[in-house]
Amino acid sequence: MLNRGQFFGFFFAYLLFVVYGSLVPFEYRPHSVDEAVAKFADIPYLALGIASRADWIANIILYIPLSFLACLWLGGAGRIRASHYLVLPVVLALMLVVATAVEFTQIFFAPRTVSINDLIAETLGGLGGIALWLFGRHRLLHLLQSFRQGGHQSMVAVLSAYGLFYLAQSLFPFDVVVSLDELKWKLS
C-alpha cells in the first residue's frame, strides 16, 4: 500500500497539472498588484449558457481528484478514526486556497475568465473529492492494489478503470441540458 509521502507526491503532481491547465496558453498580460486585487474584488457571477456549462462541470471534475489526493495525503488510506474528521475542513480550506489562488492568477493570463462560478465549481469539486475519500476510497485503493498484484486481478482492475474512463469520455464535454429550449438547440 502507498504511504502518505507517496500520496503527497501524487497530490503535488496533480496540483501542478491543475495550475498548468488553468493558465494555458500562458499569454501573460501585465497588471499591477493593486489592479489585480481590484479586478479580483469585482469578479462577476456569470449567467452560464449551455456552451459555458461544460467548462463549469469540467472545473468540478478537475478538483475531485485534487481533494481526494489531499485527503489521502493528510488523512491516510486506512480506517477513519474520529481524529481524521479534522482533516476534512483542512482539505476544504486547502481547496479554497488553491481555487482562489488559481482564479487570482488567471487575471494575469489571457484569455482566461475569472468568475464566481469557477470558485463555486471548484468548491463543489473539492467537496466531491472529500465525499469520495469518505465513501469510495476503499474501492479505488482496492482497484489500485489489484492492479499492482498482476495476473487476473490486474486485468480486472485495468478493465474496470478503462470502463470508468470510457464512461467519462463518452459524457465529455459534460454539457448538461436543463431545459426543453436547450434540448431543441442541441438537436438543431
PDB file of C-alpha atoms in Angstrom:
ATOM      1  CA  MET A   1       0.000   0.000   0.000  1.00  0.00           C
ATOM      2  CA  LEU A   2       1.137   3.542  -0.680  1.00  0.00           C
ATOM      3  CA  ASN A   3       2.259   5.737   2.189  1.00  0.00           C
ATOM      4  CA  ARG A   4       1.408   9.361   2.893  1.00  0.00           C
ATOM      5  CA  GLY A   5       4.625  10.610   1.316  1.00  0.00           C
ATOM      6  CA  GLN A   6       3.695   8.919  -1.940  1.00  0.00           C
ATOM      7  CA  PHE A   7       0.168  10.321  -1.723  1.00  0.00           C
ATOM      8  CA  PHE A   8       1.710  13.782  -1.273  1.00  0.00           C
ATOM      9  CA  GLY A   9       3.749  13.206  -4.430  1.00  0.00           C
ATOM     10  CA  PHE A  10       0.601  12.336  -6.388  1.00  0.00           C
ATOM     11  CA  PHE A  11      -1.238  15.304  -4.844  1.00  0.00           C
ATOM     12  CA  PHE A  12       1.569  17.706  -5.733  1.00  0.00           C
ATOM     13  CA  ALA A  13       1.891  16.376  -9.297  1.00  0.00           C
ATOM     14  CA  TYR A  14      -1.859  16.710  -9.833  1.00  0.00           C
ATOM     15  CA  LEU A  15      -1.799  20.198  -8.291  1.00  0.00           C
ATOM     16  CA  LEU A  16       0.819  21.208 -10.872  1.00  0.00           C
ATOM     17  CA  PHE A  17      -1.418  19.757 -13.586  1.00  0.00           C
ATOM     18  CA  VAL A  18      -4.409  21.800 -12.317  1.00  0.00           C
ATOM     19  CA  VAL A  19      -2.381  25.021 -12.206  1.00  0.00           C
ATOM     20  CA  TYR A  20      -0.836  24.375 -15.626  1.00  0.00           C
ATOM     21  CA  GLY A  21      -4.194  23.559 -17.214  1.00  0.00           C
ATOM     22  CA  SER A  22      -5.788  26.623 -15.637  1.00  0.00           C
ATOM     23  CA  LEU A  23      -3.223  29.027 -17.088  1.00  0.00           C
ATOM     24  CA  VAL A  24      -2.595  27.770 -20.635  1.00  0.00           C
ATOM     25  CA  PRO A  25      -1.995  29.241 -23.194  1.00  0.00           C
ATOM     26  CA  PHE A  26       0.251  31.359 -20.938  1.00  0.00           C
ATOM     27  CA  GLU A  27      -0.446  34.674 -22.662  1.00  0.00           C
ATOM     28  CA  TYR A  28       0.775  36.990 -19.928  1.00  0.00           C
ATOM     29  CA  ARG A  29      -0.946  40.354 -19.568  1.00  0.00           C
ATOM     30  CA  PRO A  30       0.703  42.656 -17.075  1.00  0.00           C
ATOM     31  CA  HIS A  31      -1.248  44.237 -14.223  1.00  0.00           C
ATOM     32  CA  SER A  32      -0.087  45.912 -11.068  1.00  0.00           C
ATOM     33  CA  VAL A  33      -0.928  44.060  -7.871  1.00  0.00           C
ATOM     34  CA  ASP A  34      -3.409  46.811  -6.979  1.00  0.00           C
ATOM     35  CA  GLU A  35      -5.147  46.419 -10.366  1.00  0.00           C
ATOM     36  CA  ALA A  36      -5.292  42.645  -9.965  1.00  0.00           C
ATOM     37  CA  VAL A  37      -6.709  42.897  -6.446  1.00  0.00           C
ATOM     38  CA  ALA A  38      -9.328  45.399  -7.634  1.00  0.00           C
ATOM     39  CA  LYS A  39     -10.303  43.123 -10.552  1.00  0.00           C
ATOM     40  CA  PHE A  40     -10.474  40.116  -8.244  1.00  0.00           C
ATOM     41  CA  ALA A  41     -12.652  42.007  -5.778  1.00  0.00           C
ATOM     42  CA  ASP A  42     -15.059  42.643  -8.671  1.00  0.00           C
ATOM     43  CA  ILE A  43     -15.220  39.151 -10.148  1.00  0.00           C
ATOM     44  CA  PRO A  44     -18.659  38.560 -11.598  1.00  0.00           C
ATOM     45  CA  TYR A  45     -21.187  35.808 -11.257  1.00  0.00           C
ATOM     46  CA  LEU A  46     -21.911  34.835 -14.861  1.00  0.00           C
ATOM     47  CA  ALA A  47     -25.198  33.615 -16.305  1.00  0.00           C
ATOM     48  CA  LEU A  48     -23.921  30.433 -17.915  1.00  0.00           C
ATOM     49  CA  GLY A  49     -25.379  29.276 -21.181  1.00  0.00           C
ATOM     50  CA  ILE A  50     -25.198  25.753 -22.473  1.00  0.00           C
ATOM     51  CA  ALA A  51     -21.810  26.372 -24.089  1.00  0.00           C
ATOM     52  CA  SER A  52     -20.247  27.545 -20.822  1.00  0.00           C
ATOM     53  CA  ARG A  53     -21.815  24.870 -18.636  1.00  0.00           C
ATOM     54  CA  ALA A  54     -19.434  22.204 -19.938  1.00  0.00           C
ATOM     55  CA  ASP A  55     -16.483  24.254 -18.707  1.00  0.00           C
ATOM     56  CA  TRP A  56     -18.194  24.702 -15.346  1.00  0.00           C
ATOM     57  CA  ILE A  57     -18.742  20.957 -14.938  1.00  0.00           C
ATOM     58  CA  ALA A  58     -15.161  20.290 -16.058  1.00  0.00           C
ATOM     59  CA  ASN A  59     -13.971  22.552 -13.203  1.00  0.00           C
ATOM     60  CA  ILE A  60     -15.938  20.426 -10.736  1.00  0.00           C
ATOM     61  CA  ILE A  61     -14.430  17.244 -12.124  1.00  0.00           C
ATOM     62  CA  LEU A  62     -10.919  18.745 -12.127  1.00  0.00           C
ATOM     63  CA  TYR A  63     -10.972  19.355  -8.375  1.00  0.00           C
ATOM     64  CA  ILE A  64     -12.401  15.975  -7.294  1.00  0.00           C
ATOM     65  CA  PRO A  65      -9.075  14.099  -7.680  1.00  0.00           C
ATOM     66  CA  LEU A  66      -7.182  17.009  -6.125  1.00  0.00           C
ATOM     67  CA  SER A  67      -9.172  16.971  -2.900  1.00  0.00           C
ATOM     68  CA  PHE A  68      -9.294  13.161  -2.879  1.00  0.00           C
ATOM     69  CA  LEU A  69      -5.488  13.022  -3.060  1.00  0.00           C
ATOM     70  CA  ALA A  70      -5.239  15.715  -0.374  1.00  0.00           C
ATOM     71  CA  CYS A  71      -7.450  13.586   1.880  1.00  0.00           C
ATOM     72  CA  LEU A  72      -5.263  10.528   1.256  1.00  0.00           C
ATOM     73  CA  TRP A  73      -2.160  12.582   1.991  1.00  0.00           C
ATOM     74  CA  LEU A  74      -3.481  14.187   5.164  1.00  0.00           C
ATOM     75  CA  GLY A  75      -5.924  11.537   6.369  1.00  0.00           C
ATOM     76  CA  GLY A  76      -4.413   8.330   5.057  1.00  0.00           C
ATOM     77  CA  ALA A  77      -5.978   5.365   3.345  1.00  0.00           C
ATOM     78  CA  GLY A  78      -6.864   3.222   6.356  1.00  0.00           C
ATOM     79  CA  ARG A  79      -9.843   3.192   8.647  1.00  0.00           C
ATOM     80  CA  ILE A  80     -11.246   6.561   9.571  1.00  0.00           C
ATOM     81  CA  ARG A  81     -10.896   7.437  13.225  1.00  0.00           C
ATOM     82  CA  ALA A  82     -12.591  10.402  14.881  1.00  0.00           C
ATOM     83  CA  SER A  83      -9.426  12.485  14.521  1.00  0.00           C
ATOM     84  CA  HIS A  84      -9.494  12.008  10.735  1.00  0.00           C
ATOM     85  CA  TYR A  85     -12.633  14.109  10.520  1.00  0.00           C
ATOM     86  CA  LEU A  86     -10.474  17.095  11.474  1.00  0.00           C
ATOM     87  CA  VAL A  87      -8.736  16.633   8.123  1.00  0.00           C
ATOM     88  CA  LEU A  88     -11.918  17.407   6.184  1.00  0.00           C
ATOM     89  CA  PRO A  89     -12.152  21.152   6.946  1.00  0.00           C
ATOM     90  CA  VAL A  90      -8.395  21.428   6.378  1.00  0.00           C
ATOM     91  CA  VAL A  91      -8.724  19.834   2.930  1.00  0.00           C
ATOM     92  CA  LEU A  92     -11.723  22.012   2.079  1.00  0.00           C
ATOM     93  CA  ALA A  93      -9.795  25.115   3.171  1.00  0.00           C
ATOM     94  CA  LEU A  94      -6.820  23.960   1.072  1.00  0.00           C
ATOM     95  CA  MET A  95      -9.106  23.561  -1.970  1.00  0.00           C
ATOM     96  CA  LEU A  96     -10.498  27.066  -1.411  1.00  0.00           C
ATOM     97  CA  VAL A  97      -6.980  28.497  -1.176  1.00  0.00           C
ATOM     98  CA  VAL A  98      -5.898  26.683  -4.352  1.00  0.00           C
ATOM     99  CA  ALA A  99      -9.051  27.708  -6.247  1.00  0.00           C
ATOM    100  CA  THR A 100      -8.735  31.327  -5.121  1.00  0.00           C
ATOM    101  CA  ALA A 101      -5.034  31.454  -5.982  1.00  0.00           C
ATOM    102  CA  VAL A 102      -5.648  29.945  -9.420  1.00  0.00           C
ATOM    103  CA  GLU A 103      -8.535  32.310 -10.155  1.00  0.00           C
ATOM    104  CA  PHE A 104      -6.479  35.306  -8.998  1.00  0.00           C
ATOM    105  CA  THR A 105      -3.512  34.221 -11.117  1.00  0.00           C
ATOM    106  CA  GLN A 106      -5.782  33.862 -14.163  1.00  0.00           C
ATOM    107  CA  ILE A 107      -6.217  37.641 -14.113  1.00  0.00           C
ATOM    108  CA  PHE A 108      -2.659  37.825 -15.468  1.00  0.00           C
ATOM    109  CA  PHE A 109      -3.224  35.343 -18.311  1.00  0.00           C
ATOM    110  CA  ALA A 110      -5.371  35.850 -21.410  1.00  0.00           C
ATOM    111  CA  PRO A 111      -7.875  34.612 -22.431  1.00  0.00           C
ATOM    112  CA  ARG A 112      -8.780  33.094 -19.045  1.00  0.00           C
ATOM    113  CA  THR A 113     -12.092  34.115 -17.469  1.00  0.00           C
ATOM    114  CA  VAL A 114     -12.288  34.740 -13.744  1.00  0.00           C
ATOM    115  CA  SER A 115     -15.725  34.277 -12.180  1.00  0.00           C
ATOM    116  CA  ILE A 116     -17.559  33.360  -9.010  1.00  0.00           C
ATOM    117  CA  ASN A 117     -18.960  30.427 -10.993  1.00  0.00           C
ATOM    118  CA  ASP A 118     -15.484  28.894 -11.226  1.00  0.00           C
ATOM    119  CA  LEU A 119     -14.933  29.257  -7.482  1.00  0.00           C
ATOM    120  CA  ILE A 120     -18.280  27.570  -6.824  1.00  0.00           C
ATOM    121  CA  ALA A 121     -17.463  24.731  -9.232  1.00  0.00           C
ATOM    122  CA  GLU A 122     -14.018  24.190  -7.734  1.00  0.00           C
ATOM    123  CA  THR A 123     -15.500  24.163  -4.229  1.00  0.00           C
ATOM    124  CA  LEU A 124     -18.081  21.586  -5.309  1.00  0.00           C
ATOM    125  CA  GLY A 125     -15.264  19.502  -6.795  1.00  0.00           C
ATOM    126  CA  GLY A 126     -13.384  19.778  -3.502  1.00  0.00           C
ATOM    127  CA  LEU A 127     -16.462  18.545  -1.640  1.00  0.00           C
ATOM    128  CA  GLY A 128     -16.827  15.730  -4.176  1.00  0.00           C
ATOM    129  CA  GLY A 129     -13.258  14.579  -3.562  1.00  0.00           C
ATOM    130  CA  ILE A 130     -13.856  14.628   0.192  1.00  0.00           C
ATOM    131  CA  ALA A 131     -17.010  12.537  -0.273  1.00  0.00           C
ATOM    132  CA  LEU A 132     -15.068  10.137  -2.492  1.00  0.00           C
ATOM    133  CA  TRP A 133     -12.442   9.765   0.235  1.00  0.00           C
ATOM    134  CA  LEU A 134     -15.096   9.156   2.885  1.00  0.00           C
ATOM    135  CA  PHE A 135     -17.185   6.672   0.930  1.00  0.00           C
ATOM    136  CA  GLY A 136     -15.180   5.329  -2.019  1.00  0.00           C
ATOM    137  CA  ARG A 137     -11.505   5.230  -1.146  1.00  0.00           C
ATOM    138  CA  HIS A 138     -11.505   1.544  -0.233  1.00  0.00           C
ATOM    139  CA  ARG A 139     -12.880   0.551  -3.628  1.00  0.00           C
ATOM    140  CA  LEU A 140     -10.436   2.770  -5.522  1.00  0.00           C
ATOM    141  CA  LEU A 141      -7.455   1.690  -3.446  1.00  0.00           C
ATOM    142  CA  HIS A 142      -8.503  -1.951  -3.818  1.00  0.00           C
ATOM    143  CA  LEU A 143      -8.554  -1.393  -7.574  1.00  0.00           C
ATOM    144  CA  LEU A 144      -5.022   0.027  -7.392  1.00  0.00           C
ATOM    145  CA  GLN A 145      -3.824  -2.827  -5.189  1.00  0.00           C
ATOM    146  CA  SER A 146      -5.367  -5.365  -7.592  1.00  0.00           C
ATOM    147  CA  PHE A 147      -3.539  -3.737 -10.474  1.00  0.00           C
ATOM    148  CA  ARG A 148      -0.226  -3.883  -8.621  1.00  0.00           C
ATOM    149  CA  GLN A 149      -0.642  -7.616  -7.862  1.00  0.00           C
ATOM    150  CA  GLY A 150      -0.639  -8.597 -11.524  1.00  0.00           C
ATOM    151  CA  GLY A 151      -2.346 -11.581 -13.104  1.00  0.00           C
ATOM    152  CA  HIS A 152      -6.112 -11.928 -13.349  1.00  0.00           C
ATOM    153  CA  GLN A 153      -6.735  -9.282 -10.664  1.00  0.00           C
ATOM    154  CA  SER A 154      -4.658  -6.810 -12.627  1.00  0.00           C
ATOM    155  CA  MET A 155      -6.714  -7.381 -15.778  1.00  0.00           C
ATOM    156  CA  VAL A 156      -9.976  -6.887 -13.887  1.00  0.00           C
ATOM    157  CA  ALA A 157      -8.577  -3.671 -12.398  1.00  0.00           C
ATOM    158  CA  VAL A 158      -7.422  -2.361 -15.776  1.00  0.00           C
ATOM    159  CA  LEU A 159     -10.747  -3.175 -17.435  1.00  0.00           C
ATOM    160  CA  SER A 160     -12.658  -1.522 -14.575  1.00  0.00           C
ATOM    161  CA  ALA A 161     -10.537   1.613 -14.792  1.00  0.00           C
ATOM    162  CA  TYR A 162     -10.906   1.620 -18.576  1.00  0.00           C
ATOM    163  CA  GLY A 163     -14.681   1.304 -18.251  1.00  0.00           C
ATOM    164  CA  LEU A 164     -14.830   4.284 -15.899  1.00  0.00           C
ATOM    165  CA  PHE A 165     -12.552   6.319 -18.161  1.00  0.00           C
ATOM    166  CA  TYR A 166     -14.608   5.385 -21.240  1.00  0.00           C
ATOM    167  CA  LEU A 167     -17.831   6.399 -19.500  1.00  0.00           C
ATOM    168  CA  ALA A 168     -16.322   9.771 -18.538  1.00  0.00           C
ATOM    169  CA  GLN A 169     -15.039  10.330 -22.082  1.00  0.00           C
ATOM    170  CA  SER A 170     -18.438   9.406 -23.516  1.00  0.00           C
ATOM    171  CA  LEU A 171     -20.082  12.120 -21.438  1.00  0.00           C
ATOM    172  CA  PHE A 172     -17.447  14.738 -22.325  1.00  0.00           C
ATOM    173  CA  PRO A 173     -17.777  17.715 -22.755  1.00  0.00           C
ATOM    174  CA  PHE A 174     -20.240  17.325 -19.878  1.00  0.00           C
ATOM    175  CA  ASP A 175     -22.776  19.737 -21.332  1.00  0.00           C
ATOM    176  CA  VAL A 176     -25.892  19.021 -19.340  1.00  0.00           C
ATOM    177  CA  VAL A 177     -29.198  20.081 -20.854  1.00  0.00           C
ATOM    178  CA  VAL A 178     -31.529  21.651 -18.287  1.00  0.00           C
ATOM    179  CA  SER A 179     -34.458  22.900 -20.373  1.00  0.00           C
ATOM    180  CA  LEU A 180     -36.527  21.953 -23.387  1.00  0.00           C
ATOM    181  CA  ASP A 181     -35.222  25.010 -25.277  1.00  0.00           C
ATOM    182  CA  GLU A 182     -31.635  23.860 -24.710  1.00  0.00           C
ATOM    183  CA  LEU A 183     -32.527  20.377 -25.947  1.00  0.00           C
ATOM    184  CA  LYS A 184     -34.056  21.865 -29.109  1.00  0.00           C
ATOM    185  CA  TRP A 185     -30.930  23.981 -29.609  1.00  0.00           C
ATOM    186  CA  LYS A 186     -28.667  20.923 -29.172  1.00  0.00           C
ATOM    187  CA  LEU A 187     -30.695  18.885 -31.652  1.00  0.00           C
ATOM    188  CA  SER A 188     -30.711  21.594 -34.321  1.00  0.00           C
TER     189      SER A 188
END
